[in-house]
Amino acid sequence: MTRVAIVDDHGLFRAGVRAELEGHVDLVGEAASVDEAVALVAAQRPDVVLLDVHMPDGGGVAVIQRAAGAAPETLFLALSASDAAEDVIATIRAGARGYVTKNIATDELLEAIDRVRGGDAVFSPRLAGFVLDAFAGPAPASGGAADTDLDQLTAREREVLRHIARGYLYKEIALRLGISAKTVEAHVSAVLRKLQLSNRHELSRWAAERRLD
Amino acid sequence: MIGADMAATGTASPPREPLRRDREHKYIAGVCSGLGRHLGVDPLVVRIAFVAAAAAGGIGLLLYAAVWVLIPADDAGAAPAPEQRTRRGRAAIEVALGVGLLTLSVLLTMRALGLWFSDAIVWTVALLAAGGGLLWRQSLRPTPAEVSPPAPTVGLPEPPPAPEELRRERNRVLSRNGIGIALVIGAGVFFLYATGSLSAARDAVLAALVVAVVLGIIFAPWVVRLMRSRDAEREERIRSQARAEMGAHLHDSVLQTLALVQKRADDPRAVAALARTQERELRAWLAGREGGHDRLAAALESLAGEIERAHGVPVEVVVVGDRELDSRSEALVAAAREAMVNAAKFGGGSTVDVYAEAGDGELQVFVRDRGPGFDPAAVPGDRRGVRESIVGRMSRHGGRATIHSAPGAGTEVELTLPQTP
């Protein structure tokens, strides 16, 4: 079973998630603050951390930055009440492998945990919309060809994201586009990589706008 | 105002400019650059001519002073742009210097012509002119608070200057006034000194000074405290206004909903619907896209809220590339509304996903449910009318609607509206 840790400063919410996930995953611990989370990740090395974005002392971004060194195999899935672009993008760029909002249904959350555990990225429809928005204009002029690749989505990646934004599941997308589900996952992972590494100013602006609280 | 000036001082100016002092490109009062602009010659030529005329017996100076007094400045009464205030501040001191030097030169010219007053008069008048010029200029100019925003034709009113900016401006005004007062006092002292009545005046001044210092020491802390508390009061007022506004909003929305949730605690469906509606509303408020349905995203969001309330089905909206609505895209939104209502009614209670994209050439909206779906070739009779209202409406406005559905695979309505019909 996937070893999962829950990080959230609201006890009531942690209890709710725990009740949802019990029996489906191996819950290895909970943390209510950034410091606790860093210690928990270092001690337990969970497979997947469900990470709240808004917490005192830097929030989810700080947890990823401080804990990633101690447990390089641990993957982070942001689970947040906020769906503001600056929160979503900042957390993904800090290294989270996916972003879902707290009103997600239990089975979808379990599927998202499995997908992150399997090394894939998890894009909610809204996150897909943000990415399409951010990569909408022409790529900014830059020096190397490698940079330009990072700053642009391929037509296929765009098509996959559009389907995610329209509410399609990966296997449905694969069916519609006539490709395998693995290929869809590869496209999404490639987009995640671009999202984390691109220097497009929309992304850096969103990341910078986020107030740490 | 800046735009107008830049246009007026452009390199070529075929229609002759009205004769105005050009304060944008001035050294002293903009006389030379204004003249140059009017005559269509380089201001430098005019400046050299003036200097030459000044050297040749002071005529240039007299002329300069005459033009300064007689010709109005080009931006009289207009509000200075923030970056110009600094320049004006410095300019005020230059003006004082200019007035003083001009007066001095006039007097010296008169001496050269054989008309002589005593030193006491000459220096006193020169200092008085400089200080007076500074003070008068200062008091005749509108203070930052009185400066009215530019004419409404410009568009949005100029944002009020930041408190920091205001404070600096106030300090500048104070320091300028200080210099002016010092110059005038200097003139008085010099006159007294030159006429030999300084010692008598000194006693009187000393007495007055002692009284002033004593009063100052007594009242200074009180005055300072008064000013500080006034500032603190203002800040507190701004803070409490913001808090009141947020409080009012929370009262109208969140607290209201929480009360309703408690009342209907036995009906999980109603509670979920209430919570969702409130969530949508609060998110819109936090994102600052409340009210005003003249944009695509706001219009779709408000439709989603309406349909959620009416049918108790969650509706998720994702919009890429928001844009203003015109009559054609309003038709698209209306068609999307029909599709959303349909999906909520026949989607078997599944989430309705709405995705809109405003691309370069076209506007697209997808409305999708995960309901039982149907065979589009065998449309049930009760759905034909609704379908017509979607497809028909789109084609009337130069767009198209496609319905993808199969039994068991949900339904997706695709609406496409090209930018030009």
mmCIF file of C-alpha atoms in Angstrom, chain B residues 99-397:
data_model
loop_
_atom_site.group_PDB
_atom_site.id
_atom_site.type_symbol
_atom_site.label_atom_id
_atom_site.label_comp_id
_atom_site.label_asym_id
_atom_site.label_seq_id
_atom_site.Cartn_x
_atom_site.Cartn_y
_atom_site.Cartn_z
ATOM 1 C CA VAL B 99 14.643 86.680 -9.751
ATOM 2 C CA GLY B 100 17.380 87.740 -7.364
ATOM 3 C CA LEU B 101 20.036 87.878 -10.045
ATOM 4 C CA LEU B 102 17.751 89.691 -12.450
ATOM 5 C CA THR B 103 16.899 92.343 -9.887
ATOM 6 C CA LEU B 104 20.540 92.688 -9.038
ATOM 7 C CA SER B 105 21.490 93.042 -12.662
ATOM 8 C CA VAL B 106 18.809 95.643 -13.262
ATOM 9 C CA LEU B 107 20.121 97.644 -10.332
ATOM 10 C CA LEU B 108 23.712 97.216 -11.492
ATOM 11 C CA THR B 109 22.707 98.257 -14.975
ATOM 12 C CA MET B 110 21.172 101.390 -13.525
ATOM 13 C CA ARG B 111 24.405 102.018 -11.676
ATOM 14 C CA ALA B 112 26.287 101.654 -14.906
ATOM 15 C CA LEU B 113 23.930 104.234 -16.377
ATOM 16 C CA GLY B 114 24.792 106.569 -13.503
ATOM 17 C CA LEU B 115 21.737 105.970 -11.381
ATOM 18 C CA TRP B 116 23.011 104.767 -8.033
ATOM 19 C CA PHE B 117 21.365 103.816 -4.785
ATOM 20 C CA SER B 118 23.295 102.847 -1.693
ATOM 21 C CA ASP B 119 24.607 99.354 -1.154
ATOM 22 C CA ALA B 120 22.010 98.934 1.558
ATOM 23 C CA ILE B 121 19.222 99.308 -0.952
ATOM 24 C CA VAL B 122 20.766 97.259 -3.751
ATOM 25 C CA TRP B 123 21.525 94.109 -1.788
ATOM 26 C CA THR B 124 18.407 94.307 0.281
ATOM 27 C CA VAL B 125 16.182 94.604 -2.759
ATOM 28 C CA ALA B 126 18.017 91.762 -4.502
ATOM 29 C CA LEU B 127 17.612 89.440 -1.520
ATOM 30 C CA LEU B 128 14.009 90.471 -1.017
ATOM 31 C CA ALA B 129 13.252 89.773 -4.644
ATOM 32 C CA ALA B 130 14.811 86.305 -4.478
ATOM 33 C CA GLY B 131 13.110 85.299 -1.238
ATOM 34 C CA GLY B 132 9.838 86.934 -2.183
ATOM 35 C CA GLY B 133 9.849 85.225 -5.562
ATOM 36 C CA LEU B 134 10.285 81.861 -3.904
ATOM 37 C CA LEU B 135 7.558 82.419 -1.325
ATOM 38 C CA TRP B 136 5.060 83.881 -3.757
ATOM 39 C CA ARG B 137 5.592 81.159 -6.279
ATOM 40 C CA GLN B 138 5.140 78.636 -3.544
ATOM 41 C CA SER B 139 1.930 80.045 -2.193
ATOM 42 C CA LEU B 140 0.389 80.690 -5.618
ATOM 43 C CA ARG B 141 0.919 77.119 -6.716
ATOM 44 C CA PRO B 142 -1.766 74.618 -5.831
ATOM 45 C CA THR B 143 -0.734 72.262 -3.072
ATOM 46 C CA PRO B 144 -0.748 68.567 -3.972
ATOM 47 C CA ALA B 145 -4.041 68.082 -2.189
ATOM 48 C CA GLU B 146 -5.716 70.816 -4.214
ATOM 49 C CA VAL B 147 -4.452 69.538 -7.523
ATOM 50 C CA SER B 148 -7.479 68.216 -9.330
ATOM 51 C CA PRO B 149 -7.169 65.074 -11.449
ATOM 52 C CA PRO B 150 -6.781 65.598 -15.189
ATOM 53 C CA ALA B 151 -9.823 66.079 -17.365
ATOM 54 C CA PRO B 152 -12.039 62.983 -17.606
ATOM 55 C CA THR B 153 -11.296 62.689 -21.324
ATOM 56 C CA VAL B 154 -7.936 61.217 -20.398
ATOM 57 C CA GLY B 155 -9.718 58.077 -19.211
ATOM 58 C CA LEU B 156 -9.141 56.707 -15.773
ATOM 59 C CA PRO B 157 -8.488 59.319 -13.126
ATOM 60 C CA GLU B 158 -4.911 59.560 -11.983
ATOM 61 C CA PRO B 159 -4.439 57.349 -8.928
ATOM 62 C CA PRO B 160 -3.894 59.453 -5.837
ATOM 63 C CA PRO B 161 -0.189 59.820 -5.005
ATOM 64 C CA ALA B 162 1.112 57.411 -2.407
ATOM 65 C CA PRO B 163 1.334 58.715 1.168
ATOM 66 C CA GLU B 164 5.115 58.492 0.861
ATOM 67 C CA GLU B 165 5.011 60.727 -2.200
ATOM 68 C CA LEU B 166 2.760 63.224 -0.430
ATOM 69 C CA ARG B 167 5.054 63.362 2.570
ATOM 70 C CA ARG B 168 8.077 64.022 0.400
ATOM 71 C CA GLU B 169 6.213 66.710 -1.495
ATOM 72 C CA ARG B 170 5.247 68.362 1.782
ATOM 73 C CA ASN B 171 8.845 68.290 2.964
ATOM 74 C CA ARG B 172 9.944 69.877 -0.282
ATOM 75 C CA VAL B 173 7.401 72.670 0.093
ATOM 76 C CA LEU B 174 8.526 73.266 3.654
ATOM 77 C CA SER B 175 12.199 73.433 2.742
ATOM 78 C CA ARG B 176 11.468 75.827 -0.101
ATOM 79 C CA ASN B 177 9.441 78.076 2.154
ATOM 80 C CA GLY B 178 12.290 77.921 4.646
ATOM 81 C CA ILE B 179 14.789 79.144 2.079
ATOM 82 C CA GLY B 180 12.439 81.925 1.019
ATOM 83 C CA ILE B 181 11.913 83.078 4.584
ATOM 84 C CA ALA B 182 15.651 82.936 5.264
ATOM 85 C CA LEU B 183 16.305 85.109 2.219
ATOM 86 C CA VAL B 184 13.749 87.721 3.249
ATOM 87 C CA ILE B 185 15.025 87.783 6.821
ATOM 88 C CA GLY B 186 18.551 88.044 5.452
ATOM 89 C CA ALA B 187 17.446 91.052 3.447
ATOM 90 C CA GLY B 188 16.011 92.702 6.550
ATOM 91 C CA VAL B 189 19.084 91.987 8.642
ATOM 92 C CA PHE B 190 21.344 93.290 5.921
ATOM 93 C CA PHE B 191 19.321 96.495 5.658
ATOM 94 C CA LEU B 192 19.458 97.017 9.387
ATOM 95 C CA TYR B 193 23.181 96.304 9.409
ATOM 96 C CA ALA B 194 23.874 98.622 6.520
ATOM 97 C CA THR B 195 21.871 101.460 8.033
ATOM 98 C CA GLY B 196 23.523 100.957 11.411
ATOM 99 C CA SER B 197 20.348 100.211 13.355
ATOM 100 C CA LEU B 198 21.176 96.565 13.798
ATOM 101 C CA SER B 199 22.064 96.672 17.497
ATOM 102 C CA ALA B 200 18.786 98.316 18.413
ATOM 103 C CA ALA B 201 16.847 95.778 16.398
ATOM 104 C CA ARG B 202 18.975 92.995 17.826
ATOM 105 C CA ASP B 203 17.720 93.624 21.353
ATOM 106 C CA ALA B 204 14.135 93.538 20.226
ATOM 107 C CA VAL B 205 14.686 90.419 18.145
ATOM 108 C CA LEU B 206 16.536 88.769 21.005
ATOM 109 C CA ALA B 207 13.641 89.404 23.353
ATOM 110 C CA ALA B 208 11.169 88.049 20.855
ATOM 111 C CA LEU B 209 13.420 85.057 20.224
ATOM 112 C CA VAL B 210 13.620 84.230 23.908
ATOM 113 C CA VAL B 211 9.853 84.320 24.177
ATOM 114 C CA ALA B 212 9.517 82.152 21.093
ATOM 115 C CA VAL B 213 11.999 79.567 22.373
ATOM 116 C CA VAL B 214 10.299 79.386 25.736
ATOM 117 C CA LEU B 215 6.893 78.949 24.153
ATOM 118 C CA GLY B 216 8.319 76.417 21.715
ATOM 119 C CA ILE B 217 9.798 74.273 24.462
ATOM 120 C CA ILE B 218 6.549 74.349 26.357
ATOM 121 C CA PHE B 219 4.258 73.546 23.464
ATOM 122 C CA ALA B 220 6.423 71.495 21.099
ATOM 123 C CA PRO B 221 5.714 68.069 22.659
ATOM 124 C CA TRP B 222 2.032 68.832 22.672
ATOM 125 C CA VAL B 223 2.053 69.851 19.003
ATOM 126 C CA VAL B 224 4.079 66.816 18.013
ATOM 127 C CA ARG B 225 1.736 64.524 19.907
ATOM 128 C CA LEU B 226 -1.254 66.154 18.266
ATOM 129 C CA MET B 227 0.169 65.595 14.801
ATOM 130 C CA ARG B 228 1.128 62.011 15.555
ATOM 131 C CA SER B 229 -2.251 61.123 16.946
ATOM 132 C CA ARG B 230 -3.873 62.682 13.901
ATOM 133 C CA ASP B 231 -1.813 60.411 11.618
ATOM 134 C CA ALA B 232 -2.542 57.369 13.765
ATOM 135 C CA GLU B 233 -6.233 58.210 13.737
ATOM 136 C CA ARG B 234 -6.274 58.417 9.970
ATOM 137 C CA GLU B 235 -4.538 55.058 9.569
ATOM 138 C CA GLU B 236 -6.898 53.486 12.059
ATOM 139 C CA ARG B 237 -9.844 54.907 10.145
ATOM 140 C CA ILE B 238 -8.624 53.385 6.880
ATOM 141 C CA ARG B 239 -8.067 50.025 8.570
ATOM 142 C CA SER B 240 -11.446 49.989 10.224
ATOM 143 C CA GLN B 241 -13.123 50.908 6.954
ATOM 144 C CA ALA B 242 -11.504 47.909 5.259
ATOM 145 C CA ARG B 243 -12.534 45.708 8.156
ATOM 146 C CA ALA B 244 -16.103 47.005 8.057
ATOM 147 C CA GLU B 245 -16.315 46.341 4.336
ATOM 148 C CA MET B 246 -15.087 42.787 4.728
ATOM 149 C CA GLY B 247 -17.342 42.272 7.730
ATOM 150 C CA ALA B 248 -20.357 43.467 5.782
ATOM 151 C CA HIS B 249 -19.543 41.077 2.983
ATOM 152 C CA LEU B 250 -19.095 38.116 5.314
ATOM 153 C CA HIS B 251 -22.369 38.949 7.050
ATOM 154 C CA ASP B 252 -24.259 39.032 3.784
ATOM 155 C CA SER B 253 -22.743 35.846 2.498
ATOM 156 C CA VAL B 254 -20.857 33.392 4.668
ATOM 157 C CA LEU B 255 -22.662 33.919 7.975
ATOM 158 C CA GLN B 256 -25.997 33.841 6.171
ATOM 159 C CA THR B 257 -25.084 30.540 4.536
ATOM 160 C CA LEU B 258 -23.800 29.053 7.788
ATOM 161 C CA ALA B 259 -27.135 29.896 9.414
ATOM 162 C CA LEU B 260 -28.969 28.196 6.560
ATOM 163 C CA VAL B 261 -26.677 25.176 6.796
ATOM 164 C CA GLN B 262 -27.550 24.767 10.484
ATOM 165 C CA LYS B 263 -31.254 25.007 9.722
ATOM 166 C CA ARG B 264 -31.107 22.379 7.005
ATOM 167 C CA ALA B 265 -28.644 20.044 8.685
ATOM 168 C CA ASP B 266 -31.009 17.098 8.078
ATOM 169 C CA ASP B 267 -30.858 17.528 4.293
ATOM 170 C CA PRO B 268 -27.344 16.680 3.101
ATOM 171 C CA ARG B 269 -28.154 17.542 -0.508
ATOM 172 C CA ALA B 270 -29.333 21.028 0.368
ATOM 173 C CA VAL B 271 -26.339 21.555 2.647
ATOM 174 C CA ALA B 272 -23.917 20.516 -0.064
ATOM 175 C CA ALA B 273 -25.625 22.823 -2.557
ATOM 176 C CA LEU B 274 -25.508 25.722 -0.081
ATOM 177 C CA ALA B 275 -21.851 25.122 0.656
ATOM 178 C CA ARG B 276 -20.998 24.987 -3.025
ATOM 179 C CA THR B 277 -22.879 28.139 -3.889
ATOM 180 C CA GLN B 278 -21.202 29.955 -1.036
ATOM 181 C CA GLU B 279 -17.809 28.628 -2.044
ATOM 182 C CA ARG B 280 -18.269 29.836 -5.604
ATOM 183 C CA GLU B 281 -19.367 33.243 -4.436
ATOM 184 C CA LEU B 282 -16.499 33.603 -1.964
ATOM 185 C CA ARG B 283 -13.919 32.504 -4.521
ATOM 186 C CA ALA B 284 -15.242 35.024 -7.018
ATOM 187 C CA TRP B 285 -15.025 37.705 -4.349
ATOM 188 C CA LEU B 286 -11.470 36.754 -3.375
ATOM 189 C CA ALA B 287 -10.404 36.694 -7.009
ATOM 190 C CA GLY B 288 -11.943 40.143 -7.464
ATOM 191 C CA ARG B 289 -14.209 39.090 -10.324
ATOM 192 C CA GLU B 290 -17.455 39.786 -8.575
ATOM 193 C CA GLY B 291 -20.375 41.346 -10.422
ATOM 194 C CA GLY B 292 -20.212 42.619 -13.984
ATOM 195 C CA HIS B 293 -21.142 39.863 -16.362
ATOM 196 C CA ASP B 294 -19.778 41.555 -19.432
ATOM 197 C CA ARG B 295 -16.805 39.201 -19.655
ATOM 198 C CA LEU B 296 -16.841 35.582 -20.744
ATOM 199 C CA ALA B 297 -15.466 34.039 -17.540
ATOM 200 C CA ALA B 298 -17.700 36.052 -15.212
ATOM 201 C CA ALA B 299 -20.784 35.317 -17.324
ATOM 202 C CA LEU B 300 -20.112 31.564 -17.366
ATOM 203 C CA GLU B 301 -19.323 31.492 -13.645
ATOM 204 C CA SER B 302 -22.559 33.243 -12.792
ATOM 205 C CA LEU B 303 -24.501 30.853 -15.052
ATOM 206 C CA ALA B 304 -22.825 27.929 -13.331
ATOM 207 C CA GLY B 305 -23.906 29.250 -9.940
ATOM 208 C CA GLU B 306 -27.449 29.751 -11.158
ATOM 209 C CA ILE B 307 -27.682 26.215 -12.558
ATOM 210 C CA GLU B 308 -26.107 24.701 -9.463
ATOM 211 C CA ARG B 309 -28.762 26.346 -7.338
ATOM 212 C CA ALA B 310 -31.597 25.343 -9.653
ATOM 213 C CA HIS B 311 -30.592 21.722 -10.249
ATOM 214 C CA GLY B 312 -28.340 20.816 -7.341
ATOM 215 C CA VAL B 313 -25.591 19.575 -9.645
ATOM 216 C CA PRO B 314 -22.004 20.780 -9.325
ATOM 217 C CA VAL B 315 -20.823 22.812 -12.314
ATOM 218 C CA GLU B 316 -17.077 23.337 -12.837
ATOM 219 C CA VAL B 317 -15.990 26.192 -15.069
ATOM 220 C CA VAL B 318 -12.517 26.612 -16.573
ATOM 221 C CA VAL B 319 -11.883 29.572 -18.843
ATOM 222 C CA VAL B 320 -8.715 30.166 -20.844
ATOM 223 C CA GLY B 321 -8.160 33.620 -22.322
ATOM 224 C CA ASP B 322 -11.035 35.682 -20.950
ATOM 225 C CA ARG B 323 -12.571 38.383 -23.142
ATOM 226 C CA GLU B 324 -15.274 41.032 -23.340
ATOM 227 C CA LEU B 325 -18.672 39.891 -24.569
ATOM 228 C CA ASP B 326 -20.333 41.351 -27.653
ATOM 229 C CA SER B 327 -23.763 40.526 -29.038
ATOM 230 C CA ARG B 328 -22.498 37.425 -30.868
ATOM 231 C CA SER B 329 -20.574 35.979 -27.959
ATOM 232 C CA GLU B 330 -23.585 36.709 -25.766
ATOM 233 C CA ALA B 331 -25.515 34.384 -28.066
ATOM 234 C CA LEU B 332 -22.768 31.822 -27.510
ATOM 235 C CA VAL B 333 -23.156 32.206 -23.744
ATOM 236 C CA ALA B 334 -26.925 31.787 -24.106
ATOM 237 C CA ALA B 335 -26.403 28.586 -26.093
ATOM 238 C CA ALA B 336 -23.914 27.413 -23.474
ATOM 239 C CA ARG B 337 -26.556 28.066 -20.850
ATOM 240 C CA GLU B 338 -29.006 25.777 -22.647
ATOM 241 C CA ALA B 339 -26.330 23.124 -22.879
ATOM 242 C CA MET B 340 -25.512 23.474 -19.169
ATOM 243 C CA VAL B 341 -29.169 23.225 -18.167
ATOM 244 C CA ASN B 342 -29.468 20.149 -20.368
ATOM 245 C CA ALA B 343 -26.410 18.543 -18.849
ATOM 246 C CA ALA B 344 -27.685 19.279 -15.337
ATOM 247 C CA LYS B 345 -31.113 17.819 -16.145
ATOM 248 C CA PHE B 346 -30.097 14.728 -18.091
ATOM 249 C CA GLY B 347 -26.557 14.143 -16.825
ATOM 250 C CA GLY B 348 -27.731 11.847 -14.064
ATOM 251 C CA GLY B 349 -26.437 14.117 -11.322
ATOM 252 C CA SER B 350 -22.837 13.987 -12.496
ATOM 253 C CA THR B 351 -20.573 17.031 -12.374
ATOM 254 C CA VAL B 352 -20.978 19.331 -15.364
ATOM 255 C CA ASP B 353 -17.637 20.439 -16.786
ATOM 256 C CA VAL B 354 -17.622 23.688 -18.704
ATOM 257 C CA TYR B 355 -14.515 24.682 -20.586
ATOM 258 C CA ALA B 356 -14.249 27.895 -22.585
ATOM 259 C CA GLU B 357 -11.312 29.031 -24.639
ATOM 260 C CA ALA B 358 -10.969 32.384 -26.329
ATOM 261 C CA GLY B 359 -8.328 31.698 -28.934
ATOM 262 C CA ASP B 360 -6.954 33.835 -31.751
ATOM 263 C CA GLY B 361 -9.579 33.152 -34.363
ATOM 264 C CA GLU B 362 -12.489 31.699 -32.466
ATOM 265 C CA LEU B 363 -14.325 31.240 -29.217
ATOM 266 C CA GLN B 364 -15.063 27.713 -28.059
ATOM 267 C CA VAL B 365 -17.189 26.394 -25.238
ATOM 268 C CA PHE B 366 -17.451 22.735 -24.247
ATOM 269 C CA VAL B 367 -20.164 21.533 -21.908
ATOM 270 C CA ARG B 368 -19.770 17.986 -20.717
ATOM 271 C CA ASP B 369 -21.653 15.657 -18.415
ATOM 272 C CA ARG B 370 -21.014 12.041 -17.429
ATOM 273 C CA GLY B 371 -24.620 11.002 -17.627
ATOM 274 C CA PRO B 372 -26.154 8.063 -19.484
ATOM 275 C CA GLY B 373 -25.650 9.717 -22.864
ATOM 276 C CA PHE B 374 -27.803 9.001 -25.882
ATOM 277 C CA ASP B 375 -27.621 8.099 -29.532
ATOM 278 C CA PRO B 376 -27.612 11.419 -31.403
ATOM 279 C CA ALA B 377 -29.248 9.702 -34.384
ATOM 280 C CA ALA B 378 -32.278 8.868 -32.270
ATOM 281 C CA VAL B 379 -32.826 12.056 -30.316
ATOM 282 C CA PRO B 380 -35.650 11.722 -27.824
ATOM 283 C CA GLY B 381 -38.529 13.970 -28.630
ATOM 284 C CA ASP B 382 -38.338 15.990 -25.422
ATOM 285 C CA ARG B 383 -34.765 16.969 -26.179
ATOM 286 C CA ARG B 384 -35.186 18.028 -29.753
ATOM 287 C CA GLY B 385 -36.477 21.493 -28.937
ATOM 288 C CA VAL B 386 -33.621 22.245 -26.594
ATOM 289 C CA ARG B 387 -31.167 20.924 -29.119
ATOM 290 C CA GLU B 388 -32.619 23.195 -31.753
ATOM 291 C CA SER B 389 -32.245 26.155 -29.444
ATOM 292 C CA ILE B 390 -28.538 25.379 -29.163
ATOM 293 C CA VAL B 391 -27.741 24.409 -32.752
ATOM 294 C CA GLY B 392 -30.129 26.920 -34.297
ATOM 295 C CA ARG B 393 -28.896 29.799 -32.152
ATOM 296 C CA MET B 394 -25.257 29.084 -32.984
ATOM 297 C CA SER B 395 -25.822 28.881 -36.718
ATOM 298 C CA ARG B 396 -27.855 32.107 -36.701
ATOM 299 C CA HIS B 397 -24.769 33.873 -35.351
#
